[in-house]
Amino acid sequence: MTDIIVKIMVEVLGILALATKEIKQGLAKKYLKKLAGRTDIEDALGRLDKLTHDEALMATAQVLKISHNIESQVTRVDGKVTAVDSKVKLIIEDGKEAKTTANEARIVMQQTANAVDQVKRSRSSSCSGSQMRQDLRRWLSPPDPSINHNIARSTHHSGTASWFFEGSTFNEWKSSGSLLWVHGKPGSGKSILCSTIVQDIEVMCEAGLANMAYFYFDFRDTAKQNRHNLLLSLLIQLSARSDPRCDILFSTFSTHDSGARQPSDDILFQCLKGMVSLPNENPVYIVVDALDECPNTSGMPTPREQVLDLLNELIGLSLSNLHICVTSRPETDIRSALEPLTSLRVSLHDQIGQKKDIINYVSSVVRSDTKMRRWREEDKKLVVETLAERADGM
């Protein structure tokens, strides 16, 4: 591709040189009459036309072959475009008779410049293949939230939380950029619900209608208890299915000596901010589970305070295409931070649908367990009613 572009430059410069020579010799009119019959110009134009055609054929294939040094190549080609453009300006200044030829040359130059711009933009193709994304993942090495997600999915009882997904609160959150806070006491099924929310949004992602990242805080895993690793995970996930968003992360990778240095939290946040603020991209859904399992006992600020600050900054962007869902226990500090940010709140232990889910689950266990299903029907009913009544949303 570079060779073809350079050859185009050479041919155009040749044509411009012939035109310049004629003009300086005061033979502009004669030149214009003879232009169509000049063998050398016809040959040059023919070669230029063929090269331009070859360039178009190779443009798509070239996208797959851009390497990390594309910026320097583009700079050199861009310099050639600038030099030729300057030559065109000189032609226009030297003689009005050459205006037509110069304009034609300018058109060719514009086409070439467009091709160069395309090559510039195609540096995003570094993210079109799997290798660059693998390099970015190795560089940041985020914790894997899919482990927690799969565990939650494995304990999900069919039909659970259908009331939640049919309700107006969830659907309002999906359709408008906002924060949804789901809270409940321990054992109320927050993580199970979170995993189901992720599954619901995943359908949109597979249809090419959304971009999603999720994270599960976990008191059993120290790698899943701080803002830094939350940011790393979100960035890798958002860049996984979007080349423009991957571009942003790749730019950060490049400015950190191609991954030789690690980015600060501030840099990571700016990267995330850039991803969620991209125009003409699919909406972004961020789902964060068990925020209360992020420690709030040490540090100034504490890890949990840092995450709450991050959420506050993201919501403060007021982006219509950014949707954030957080689940947690109704801890005082979390309530104080999140309640002012949204009116979309769901308290699981206050929901009638939650109580029905508990009844359905207990009934299913009682009737499927090999020992319990031999009980008398009145005993089964007693167990279901007693557990459902005293479960208190858990």
mmCIF file of C-alpha atoms in Angstrom:
data_model
loop_
_atom_site.group_PDB
_atom_site.id
_atom_site.type_symbol
_atom_site.label_atom_id
_atom_site.label_comp_id
_atom_site.label_asym_id
_atom_site.label_seq_id
_atom_site.Cartn_x
_atom_site.Cartn_y
_atom_site.Cartn_z
ATOM 1 C CA MET A 1 0.000 0.000 0.000
ATOM 2 C CA THR A 2 2.827 2.377 0.921
ATOM 3 C CA ASP A 3 4.642 1.577 -2.336
ATOM 4 C CA ILE A 4 1.516 2.300 -4.378
ATOM 5 C CA ILE A 5 0.899 5.614 -2.610
ATOM 6 C CA VAL A 6 4.515 6.664 -3.165
ATOM 7 C CA LYS A 7 4.282 5.704 -6.854
ATOM 8 C CA ILE A 8 1.130 7.813 -7.140
ATOM 9 C CA MET A 9 3.064 10.725 -5.680
ATOM 10 C CA VAL A 10 5.848 10.208 -8.202
ATOM 11 C CA GLU A 11 3.453 10.112 -11.172
ATOM 12 C CA VAL A 12 1.566 13.214 -10.022
ATOM 13 C CA LEU A 13 4.812 15.074 -9.442
ATOM 14 C CA GLY A 14 5.872 14.070 -12.947
ATOM 15 C CA ILE A 15 2.684 15.436 -14.458
ATOM 16 C CA LEU A 16 3.000 18.658 -12.481
ATOM 17 C CA ALA A 17 6.635 19.003 -13.551
ATOM 18 C CA LEU A 18 5.631 18.788 -17.222
ATOM 19 C CA ALA A 19 2.910 21.388 -16.695
ATOM 20 C CA THR A 20 5.315 23.687 -14.839
ATOM 21 C CA LYS A 21 7.896 23.424 -17.570
ATOM 22 C CA GLU A 22 5.383 24.373 -20.279
ATOM 23 C CA ILE A 23 4.083 27.329 -18.281
ATOM 24 C CA LYS A 24 7.524 28.721 -17.511
ATOM 25 C CA GLN A 25 8.439 28.541 -21.188
ATOM 26 C CA GLY A 26 5.387 30.658 -22.021
ATOM 27 C CA LEU A 27 3.834 27.842 -24.010
ATOM 28 C CA ALA A 28 0.711 27.401 -21.972
ATOM 29 C CA LYS A 29 -1.767 27.695 -24.860
ATOM 30 C CA LYS A 30 0.248 25.394 -27.042
ATOM 31 C CA TYR A 31 0.618 23.045 -24.151
ATOM 32 C CA LEU A 32 -3.124 22.904 -23.537
ATOM 33 C CA LYS A 33 -3.759 22.106 -27.217
ATOM 34 C CA LYS A 34 -1.157 19.400 -27.283
ATOM 35 C CA LEU A 35 -1.996 17.992 -23.850
ATOM 36 C CA ALA A 36 -4.382 15.370 -25.144
ATOM 37 C CA GLY A 37 -1.850 14.185 -27.744
ATOM 38 C CA ARG A 38 1.284 14.153 -25.630
ATOM 39 C CA THR A 39 2.457 10.611 -25.344
ATOM 40 C CA ASP A 40 4.494 11.149 -22.193
ATOM 41 C CA ILE A 41 1.554 12.801 -20.379
ATOM 42 C CA GLU A 42 -0.880 10.169 -21.648
ATOM 43 C CA ASP A 43 1.458 7.455 -20.438
ATOM 44 C CA ALA A 44 1.872 9.139 -17.088
ATOM 45 C CA LEU A 45 -1.880 9.570 -16.687
ATOM 46 C CA GLY A 46 -2.383 5.979 -17.696
ATOM 47 C CA ARG A 47 0.077 4.799 -15.115
ATOM 48 C CA LEU A 48 -1.545 7.067 -12.538
ATOM 49 C CA ASP A 49 -5.004 5.686 -13.339
ATOM 50 C CA LYS A 50 -3.767 2.119 -12.991
ATOM 51 C CA LEU A 51 -2.014 2.883 -9.718
ATOM 52 C CA THR A 52 -5.111 4.594 -8.350
ATOM 53 C CA HIS A 53 -7.152 1.539 -9.309
ATOM 54 C CA ASP A 54 -4.605 -0.758 -7.647
ATOM 55 C CA GLU A 55 -4.688 1.410 -4.576
ATOM 56 C CA ALA A 56 -8.478 1.058 -4.275
ATOM 57 C CA LEU A 57 -8.264 -2.719 -4.633
ATOM 58 C CA MET A 58 -5.676 -2.993 -1.882
ATOM 59 C CA ALA A 59 -7.232 -0.546 0.585
ATOM 60 C CA THR A 60 -9.436 -3.107 2.315
ATOM 61 C CA ALA A 61 -6.755 -5.792 2.464
ATOM 62 C CA GLN A 62 -4.276 -3.318 3.895
ATOM 63 C CA VAL A 63 -6.469 -2.722 6.931
ATOM 64 C CA LEU A 64 -5.600 -6.221 8.162
ATOM 65 C CA LYS A 65 -1.842 -5.656 7.812
ATOM 66 C CA ILE A 66 -1.343 -2.429 9.788
ATOM 67 C CA SER A 67 1.341 -2.853 12.456
ATOM 68 C CA HIS A 68 2.438 -0.844 15.462
ATOM 69 C CA ASN A 69 4.697 1.397 13.340
ATOM 70 C CA ILE A 70 1.813 2.680 11.175
ATOM 71 C CA GLU A 71 2.053 6.149 12.710
ATOM 72 C CA SER A 72 5.556 6.747 11.340
ATOM 73 C CA GLN A 73 4.554 5.442 7.907
ATOM 74 C CA VAL A 74 1.532 7.719 7.810
ATOM 75 C CA THR A 75 3.683 10.687 8.848
ATOM 76 C CA ARG A 76 6.080 10.122 5.942
ATOM 77 C CA VAL A 77 3.219 9.724 3.446
ATOM 78 C CA ASP A 78 1.462 12.754 4.871
ATOM 79 C CA GLY A 79 4.664 14.733 4.304
ATOM 80 C CA LYS A 80 4.608 13.747 0.646
ATOM 81 C CA VAL A 81 0.983 14.886 0.348
ATOM 82 C CA THR A 82 1.928 18.249 1.867
ATOM 83 C CA ALA A 83 4.852 18.660 -0.523
ATOM 84 C CA VAL A 84 2.723 17.878 -3.581
ATOM 85 C CA ASP A 85 -0.045 20.146 -2.357
ATOM 86 C CA SER A 86 2.488 22.969 -2.124
ATOM 87 C CA LYS A 87 3.553 22.228 -5.703
ATOM 88 C CA VAL A 88 -0.059 22.494 -6.828
ATOM 89 C CA LYS A 89 -0.327 25.911 -5.197
ATOM 90 C CA LEU A 90 2.785 27.053 -7.080
ATOM 91 C CA ILE A 91 1.268 25.889 -10.374
ATOM 92 C CA ILE A 92 -1.873 27.932 -9.745
ATOM 93 C CA GLU A 93 0.200 31.006 -8.895
ATOM 94 C CA ASP A 94 2.464 30.641 -11.979
ATOM 95 C CA GLY A 95 -0.301 30.646 -14.574
ATOM 96 C CA LYS A 96 -4.063 30.717 -14.826
ATOM 97 C CA GLU A 97 -3.898 28.727 -18.068
ATOM 98 C CA ALA A 98 -2.885 25.690 -16.042
ATOM 99 C CA LYS A 99 -5.866 26.044 -13.721
ATOM 100 C CA THR A 100 -7.749 23.114 -15.209
ATOM 101 C CA THR A 101 -4.755 20.794 -15.011
ATOM 102 C CA ALA A 102 -3.936 21.954 -11.495
ATOM 103 C CA ASN A 103 -7.507 21.363 -10.368
ATOM 104 C CA GLU A 104 -7.406 17.872 -11.780
ATOM 105 C CA ALA A 105 -4.153 17.297 -9.979
ATOM 106 C CA ARG A 106 -5.670 18.672 -6.780
ATOM 107 C CA ILE A 107 -8.536 16.212 -7.123
ATOM 108 C CA VAL A 108 -6.040 13.391 -7.392
ATOM 109 C CA MET A 109 -4.197 14.783 -4.386
ATOM 110 C CA GLN A 110 -7.427 14.940 -2.409
ATOM 111 C CA GLN A 111 -8.164 11.348 -3.277
ATOM 112 C CA THR A 112 -4.691 10.405 -2.156
ATOM 113 C CA ALA A 113 -5.049 12.446 1.024
ATOM 114 C CA ASN A 114 -8.312 10.663 1.708
ATOM 115 C CA ALA A 115 -6.510 7.372 1.300
ATOM 116 C CA VAL A 116 -3.869 8.544 3.764
ATOM 117 C CA ASP A 117 -6.580 9.552 6.224
ATOM 118 C CA GLN A 118 -8.072 6.119 5.802
ATOM 119 C CA VAL A 119 -4.721 4.578 6.649
ATOM 120 C CA LYS A 120 -4.524 6.847 9.699
ATOM 121 C CA ARG A 121 -7.940 5.737 10.848
ATOM 122 C CA SER A 122 -7.078 2.153 10.078
ATOM 123 C CA ARG A 123 -4.570 2.069 12.875
ATOM 124 C CA SER A 124 -7.688 1.028 14.805
ATOM 125 C CA SER A 125 -7.378 -2.182 12.844
ATOM 126 C CA SER A 126 -4.723 -3.087 15.372
ATOM 127 C CA CYS A 127 -7.785 -3.970 17.436
ATOM 128 C CA SER A 128 -9.545 -5.751 14.578
ATOM 129 C CA GLY A 129 -7.574 -8.907 15.222
ATOM 130 C CA SER A 130 -7.261 -10.912 18.409
ATOM 131 C CA GLN A 131 -3.531 -10.371 18.942
ATOM 132 C CA MET A 132 -3.737 -6.727 20.027
ATOM 133 C CA ARG A 133 -6.595 -7.450 22.408
ATOM 134 C CA GLN A 134 -4.550 -10.277 23.877
ATOM 135 C CA ASP A 135 -1.630 -7.887 24.323
ATOM 136 C CA LEU A 136 -3.889 -5.372 26.074
ATOM 137 C CA ARG A 137 -5.308 -8.051 28.361
ATOM 138 C CA ARG A 138 -1.820 -9.251 29.294
ATOM 139 C CA TRP A 139 -0.784 -5.659 29.938
ATOM 140 C CA LEU A 140 -3.636 -4.854 32.331
ATOM 141 C CA SER A 141 -4.216 -8.408 33.654
ATOM 142 C CA PRO A 142 -7.686 -7.694 35.107
ATOM 143 C CA PRO A 143 -9.494 -10.127 37.424
ATOM 144 C CA ASP A 144 -12.052 -12.356 35.718
ATOM 145 C CA PRO A 145 -15.642 -11.533 36.753
ATOM 146 C CA SER A 146 -17.055 -14.365 34.660
ATOM 147 C CA ILE A 147 -16.059 -16.789 37.446
ATOM 148 C CA ASN A 148 -18.508 -15.142 39.854
ATOM 149 C CA HIS A 149 -21.057 -14.757 37.089
ATOM 150 C CA ASN A 150 -21.022 -18.440 36.223
ATOM 151 C CA ILE A 151 -21.367 -19.425 39.885
ATOM 152 C CA ALA A 152 -24.392 -17.152 40.245
ATOM 153 C CA ARG A 153 -25.955 -18.518 37.067
ATOM 154 C CA SER A 154 -25.509 -22.096 38.247
ATOM 155 C CA THR A 155 -27.677 -21.416 41.316
ATOM 156 C CA HIS A 156 -30.365 -19.495 39.435
ATOM 157 C CA HIS A 157 -33.813 -21.042 39.679
ATOM 158 C CA SER A 158 -35.820 -20.875 36.469
ATOM 159 C CA GLY A 159 -38.361 -18.070 36.463
ATOM 160 C CA THR A 160 -36.764 -16.190 39.341
ATOM 161 C CA ALA A 161 -37.089 -12.383 39.198
ATOM 162 C CA SER A 162 -39.430 -12.347 36.194
ATOM 163 C CA TRP A 163 -41.377 -9.689 38.116
ATOM 164 C CA PHE A 164 -38.252 -7.507 38.090
ATOM 165 C CA PHE A 165 -37.718 -7.671 34.335
ATOM 166 C CA GLU A 166 -41.386 -7.065 33.604
ATOM 167 C CA GLY A 167 -41.474 -4.032 35.877
ATOM 168 C CA SER A 168 -41.295 -0.390 34.812
ATOM 169 C CA THR A 169 -38.165 0.441 36.829
ATOM 170 C CA PHE A 170 -35.887 -1.955 34.981
ATOM 171 C CA ASN A 171 -37.270 -1.055 31.573
ATOM 172 C CA GLU A 172 -36.935 2.659 32.270
ATOM 173 C CA TRP A 173 -33.293 2.078 33.189
ATOM 174 C CA LYS A 174 -32.657 0.120 29.983
ATOM 175 C CA SER A 175 -34.123 2.837 27.794
ATOM 176 C CA SER A 176 -32.620 5.928 29.438
ATOM 177 C CA GLY A 177 -29.132 6.757 30.596
ATOM 178 C CA SER A 178 -29.310 6.509 34.373
ATOM 179 C CA LEU A 179 -28.308 4.678 37.558
ATOM 180 C CA LEU A 180 -30.291 1.731 38.909
ATOM 181 C CA TRP A 181 -29.611 0.748 42.527
ATOM 182 C CA VAL A 182 -30.864 -2.654 43.667
ATOM 183 C CA HIS A 183 -30.404 -3.322 47.381
ATOM 184 C CA GLY A 184 -31.370 -6.022 49.813
ATOM 185 C CA LYS A 185 -30.297 -7.793 52.967
ATOM 186 C CA PRO A 186 -27.813 -10.714 52.892
ATOM 187 C CA GLY A 187 -29.214 -13.717 51.066
ATOM 188 C CA SER A 188 -31.908 -11.765 49.241
ATOM 189 C CA GLY A 189 -30.624 -12.912 45.860
ATOM 190 C CA LYS A 190 -28.800 -9.773 44.707
ATOM 191 C CA SER A 191 -26.011 -11.638 42.912
ATOM 192 C CA ILE A 192 -28.467 -14.021 41.285
ATOM 193 C CA LEU A 193 -30.499 -11.050 40.076
ATOM 194 C CA CYS A 194 -27.332 -9.302 38.897
ATOM 195 C CA SER A 195 -26.327 -12.331 36.851
ATOM 196 C CA THR A 196 -29.780 -12.357 35.252
ATOM 197 C CA ILE A 197 -29.472 -8.653 34.407
ATOM 198 C CA VAL A 198 -26.152 -9.431 32.734
ATOM 199 C CA GLN A 199 -27.803 -12.214 30.737
ATOM 200 C CA ASP A 200 -30.592 -9.884 29.658
ATOM 201 C CA ILE A 201 -28.175 -7.193 28.434
ATOM 202 C CA GLU A 202 -25.995 -9.846 26.774
ATOM 203 C CA VAL A 203 -28.868 -10.546 24.376
ATOM 204 C CA MET A 204 -28.668 -6.914 23.251
ATOM 205 C CA CYS A 205 -24.892 -7.153 22.892
ATOM 206 C CA GLU A 206 -25.102 -10.252 20.705
ATOM 207 C CA ALA A 207 -27.603 -8.414 18.504
ATOM 208 C CA GLY A 208 -25.113 -5.569 18.108
ATOM 209 C CA LEU A 209 -27.305 -3.123 20.044
ATOM 210 C CA ALA A 210 -25.195 -2.549 23.162
ATOM 211 C CA ASN A 211 -21.751 -2.748 24.743
ATOM 212 C CA MET A 212 -21.559 -4.159 28.295
ATOM 213 C CA ALA A 213 -19.071 -4.608 31.115
ATOM 214 C CA TYR A 214 -19.800 -6.150 34.519
ATOM 215 C CA PHE A 215 -17.946 -6.730 37.777
ATOM 216 C CA TYR A 216 -18.578 -8.723 40.945
ATOM 217 C CA PHE A 217 -17.000 -7.463 44.154
ATOM 218 C CA ASP A 218 -16.069 -10.434 46.328
ATOM 219 C CA PHE A 219 -14.932 -10.446 49.976
ATOM 220 C CA ARG A 220 -13.266 -13.813 49.319
ATOM 221 C CA ASP A 221 -11.068 -12.493 46.503
ATOM 222 C CA THR A 222 -8.749 -9.549 47.252
ATOM 223 C CA ALA A 223 -8.341 -8.904 43.509
ATOM 224 C CA LYS A 224 -12.035 -7.991 43.402
ATOM 225 C CA GLN A 225 -12.101 -5.444 46.207
ATOM 226 C CA ASN A 226 -10.813 -2.151 44.778
ATOM 227 C CA ARG A 227 -11.424 0.554 42.199
ATOM 228 C CA HIS A 228 -8.209 -0.107 40.268
ATOM 229 C CA ASN A 229 -9.122 -3.654 39.317
ATOM 230 C CA LEU A 230 -12.715 -2.601 38.639
ATOM 231 C CA LEU A 231 -11.419 -0.091 36.075
ATOM 232 C CA LEU A 232 -9.079 -2.644 34.490
ATOM 233 C CA SER A 233 -11.901 -5.136 34.056
ATOM 234 C CA LEU A 234 -14.365 -2.599 32.656
ATOM 235 C CA LEU A 235 -11.844 -1.293 30.104
ATOM 236 C CA ILE A 236 -10.919 -4.739 28.809
ATOM 237 C CA GLN A 237 -14.569 -5.768 28.465
ATOM 238 C CA LEU A 238 -15.691 -2.578 26.730
ATOM 239 C CA SER A 239 -12.804 -2.759 24.264
ATOM 240 C CA ALA A 240 -13.474 -6.432 23.503
ATOM 241 C CA ARG A 241 -16.434 -5.766 21.187
ATOM 242 C CA SER A 242 -15.779 -2.244 19.948
ATOM 243 C CA ASP A 243 -12.825 -1.265 17.762
ATOM 244 C CA PRO A 244 -13.223 2.493 18.447
ATOM 245 C CA ARG A 245 -13.226 1.821 22.193
ATOM 246 C CA CYS A 246 -10.312 -0.532 21.793
ATOM 247 C CA ASP A 247 -8.518 2.304 19.972
ATOM 248 C CA ILE A 248 -8.725 4.440 23.094
ATOM 249 C CA LEU A 249 -7.170 1.707 25.212
ATOM 250 C CA PHE A 250 -4.539 1.043 22.555
ATOM 251 C CA SER A 251 -3.610 4.733 22.591
ATOM 252 C CA THR A 252 -3.080 4.515 26.348
ATOM 253 C CA PHE A 253 -1.013 1.370 25.810
ATOM 254 C CA SER A 254 1.165 3.209 23.273
ATOM 255 C CA THR A 255 1.755 6.223 25.504
ATOM 256 C CA HIS A 256 2.906 3.860 28.235
ATOM 257 C CA ASP A 257 5.834 2.605 26.152
ATOM 258 C CA SER A 258 3.772 -0.138 24.522
ATOM 259 C CA GLY A 259 2.859 -1.628 27.856
ATOM 260 C CA ALA A 260 6.228 -1.262 29.583
ATOM 261 C CA ARG A 261 4.600 0.960 32.245
ATOM 262 C CA GLN A 262 1.328 0.602 34.138
ATOM 263 C CA PRO A 263 -1.323 3.366 34.019
ATOM 264 C CA SER A 264 -2.548 5.236 37.091
ATOM 265 C CA ASP A 265 -6.177 5.203 38.228
ATOM 266 C CA ASP A 266 -6.598 8.721 36.844
ATOM 267 C CA ILE A 267 -5.392 7.597 33.412
ATOM 268 C CA LEU A 268 -7.665 4.552 33.561
ATOM 269 C CA PHE A 269 -10.659 6.722 34.423
ATOM 270 C CA GLN A 270 -9.914 9.113 31.555
ATOM 271 C CA CYS A 271 -9.730 6.092 29.267
ATOM 272 C CA LEU A 272 -13.096 4.825 30.548
ATOM 273 C CA LYS A 273 -14.580 8.300 30.230
ATOM 274 C CA GLY A 274 -13.424 8.444 26.621
ATOM 275 C CA MET A 275 -14.986 5.061 25.861
ATOM 276 C CA VAL A 276 -18.417 5.853 27.282
ATOM 277 C CA SER A 277 -18.428 9.319 25.678
ATOM 278 C CA LEU A 278 -17.781 8.159 22.106
ATOM 279 C CA PRO A 279 -20.444 9.483 19.704
ATOM 280 C CA ASN A 280 -22.255 7.213 17.251
ATOM 281 C CA GLU A 281 -21.454 4.099 19.294
ATOM 282 C CA ASN A 282 -23.765 1.563 20.939
ATOM 283 C CA PRO A 283 -24.992 2.440 24.447
ATOM 284 C CA VAL A 284 -22.850 1.219 27.338
ATOM 285 C CA TYR A 285 -24.252 -0.885 30.197
ATOM 286 C CA ILE A 286 -22.121 -1.261 33.329
ATOM 287 C CA VAL A 287 -23.333 -3.739 35.965
ATOM 288 C CA VAL A 288 -21.606 -3.875 39.370
ATOM 289 C CA ASP A 289 -22.583 -6.454 41.981
ATOM 290 C CA ALA A 290 -22.038 -6.547 45.758
ATOM 291 C CA LEU A 291 -20.559 -3.076 46.209
ATOM 292 C CA ASP A 292 -20.797 -3.649 49.976
ATOM 293 C CA GLU A 293 -18.105 -6.344 49.622
ATOM 294 C CA CYS A 294 -15.634 -3.633 48.668
ATOM 295 C CA PRO A 295 -13.841 -2.818 51.981
ATOM 296 C CA ASN A 296 -14.700 0.327 53.895
ATOM 297 C CA THR A 297 -12.406 -0.163 56.875
ATOM 298 C CA SER A 298 -9.008 1.299 55.957
ATOM 299 C CA GLY A 299 -7.410 3.914 53.751
ATOM 300 C CA MET A 300 -8.042 7.594 53.086
ATOM 301 C CA PRO A 301 -10.217 7.356 51.115
ATOM 302 C CA THR A 302 -11.257 3.737 51.614
ATOM 303 C CA PRO A 303 -11.546 1.401 48.606
ATOM 304 C CA ARG A 304 -15.347 1.653 48.775
ATOM 305 C CA GLU A 305 -15.258 5.447 48.894
ATOM 306 C CA GLN A 306 -13.053 5.424 45.802
ATOM 307 C CA VAL A 307 -15.599 3.281 43.940
ATOM 308 C CA LEU A 308 -18.461 5.510 45.065
ATOM 309 C CA ASP A 309 -16.532 8.548 43.819
ATOM 310 C CA LEU A 310 -16.023 6.798 40.481
ATOM 311 C CA LEU A 311 -19.746 6.086 40.160
ATOM 312 C CA ASN A 312 -20.541 9.678 41.073
ATOM 313 C CA GLU A 313 -18.197 10.985 38.351
ATOM 314 C CA LEU A 314 -19.652 8.658 35.716
ATOM 315 C CA ILE A 315 -23.227 9.631 36.550
ATOM 316 C CA GLY A 316 -22.116 13.264 36.569
ATOM 317 C CA LEU A 317 -21.272 12.988 32.876
ATOM 318 C CA SER A 318 -25.045 12.927 32.189
ATOM 319 C CA LEU A 319 -24.656 10.678 29.169
ATOM 320 C CA SER A 320 -27.883 9.400 27.645
ATOM 321 C CA ASN A 321 -26.155 6.259 26.375
ATOM 322 C CA LEU A 322 -24.591 5.260 29.722
ATOM 323 C CA HIS A 323 -26.560 2.868 31.941
ATOM 324 C CA ILE A 324 -25.148 1.810 35.326
ATOM 325 C CA CYS A 325 -26.646 -0.815 37.640
ATOM 326 C CA VAL A 326 -25.318 -1.384 41.172
ATOM 327 C CA THR A 327 -26.419 -4.019 43.680
ATOM 328 C CA SER A 328 -25.487 -3.977 47.369
ATOM 329 C CA ARG A 329 -26.700 -4.222 50.905
ATOM 330 C CA PRO A 330 -28.353 -0.976 52.059
ATOM 331 C CA GLU A 331 -25.265 0.153 53.971
ATOM 332 C CA THR A 332 -25.437 3.701 55.298
ATOM 333 C CA ASP A 333 -22.487 5.059 53.296
ATOM 334 C CA ILE A 334 -23.716 3.440 50.080
ATOM 335 C CA ARG A 335 -27.248 4.722 50.605
ATOM 336 C CA SER A 336 -25.968 8.242 51.294
ATOM 337 C CA ALA A 337 -23.889 8.222 48.104
ATOM 338 C CA LEU A 338 -26.339 6.593 45.674
ATOM 339 C CA GLU A 339 -29.775 7.820 46.708
ATOM 340 C CA PRO A 340 -29.109 11.424 45.579
ATOM 341 C CA LEU A 341 -27.978 10.132 42.174
ATOM 342 C CA THR A 342 -31.121 8.290 41.118
ATOM 343 C CA SER A 343 -34.798 7.704 41.705
ATOM 344 C CA LEU A 344 -34.546 4.223 40.185
ATOM 345 C CA ARG A 345 -34.203 2.061 43.291
ATOM 346 C CA VAL A 346 -35.447 -1.441 44.088
ATOM 347 C CA SER A 347 -35.547 -2.896 47.598
ATOM 348 C CA LEU A 348 -35.675 -6.667 47.148
ATOM 349 C CA HIS A 349 -37.010 -7.621 50.575
ATOM 350 C CA ASP A 350 -40.008 -5.310 50.074
ATOM 351 C CA GLN A 351 -41.116 -6.877 46.797
ATOM 352 C CA ILE A 352 -44.145 -9.174 46.554
ATOM 353 C CA GLY A 353 -42.503 -10.817 43.554
ATOM 354 C CA GLN A 354 -39.503 -11.696 45.726
ATOM 355 C CA LYS A 355 -41.752 -13.539 48.177
ATOM 356 C CA LYS A 356 -43.350 -15.461 45.314
ATOM 357 C CA ASP A 357 -39.888 -16.434 44.072
ATOM 358 C CA ILE A 358 -39.076 -17.847 47.511
ATOM 359 C CA ILE A 359 -42.298 -19.850 47.560
ATOM 360 C CA ASN A 360 -41.627 -21.210 44.067
ATOM 361 C CA TYR A 361 -38.066 -22.153 44.976
ATOM 362 C CA VAL A 362 -38.961 -23.902 48.244
ATOM 363 C CA SER A 363 -41.839 -25.728 46.545
ATOM 364 C CA SER A 364 -39.509 -26.884 43.793
ATOM 365 C CA VAL A 365 -36.977 -28.254 46.283
ATOM 366 C CA VAL A 366 -39.591 -29.973 48.428
ATOM 367 C CA ARG A 367 -41.182 -31.670 45.434
ATOM 368 C CA SER A 368 -37.936 -32.649 43.692
ATOM 369 C CA ASP A 369 -35.827 -33.867 46.615
ATOM 370 C CA THR A 370 -35.830 -37.671 46.773
ATOM 371 C CA LYS A 371 -36.585 -37.737 50.510
ATOM 372 C CA MET A 372 -38.919 -34.773 50.873
ATOM 373 C CA ARG A 373 -41.152 -35.665 47.976
ATOM 374 C CA ARG A 374 -42.238 -38.781 49.944
ATOM 375 C CA TRP A 375 -43.684 -36.566 52.665
ATOM 376 C CA ARG A 376 -47.387 -36.195 53.130
ATOM 377 C CA GLU A 377 -48.917 -33.381 51.113
ATOM 378 C CA GLU A 378 -49.903 -31.441 54.250
ATOM 379 C CA ASP A 379 -46.312 -31.635 55.516
ATOM 380 C CA LYS A 380 -44.976 -30.280 52.248
ATOM 381 C CA LYS A 381 -47.463 -27.443 52.391
ATOM 382 C CA LEU A 382 -46.507 -26.656 55.986
ATOM 383 C CA VAL A 383 -42.803 -26.475 55.095
ATOM 384 C CA VAL A 384 -43.386 -24.220 52.104
ATOM 385 C CA GLU A 385 -45.679 -21.827 53.977
ATOM 386 C CA THR A 386 -43.507 -21.650 57.091
ATOM 387 C CA LEU A 387 -40.234 -21.045 55.265
ATOM 388 C CA ALA A 388 -41.780 -18.501 52.915
ATOM 389 C CA GLU A 389 -43.359 -16.620 55.826
ATOM 390 C CA ARG A 390 -40.253 -16.556 58.000
ATOM 391 C CA ALA A 391 -37.674 -16.085 55.256
ATOM 392 C CA ASP A 392 -38.211 -12.315 55.465
ATOM 393 C CA GLY A 393 -37.041 -11.831 51.887
ATOM 394 C CA MET A 394 -33.957 -14.047 52.228
#
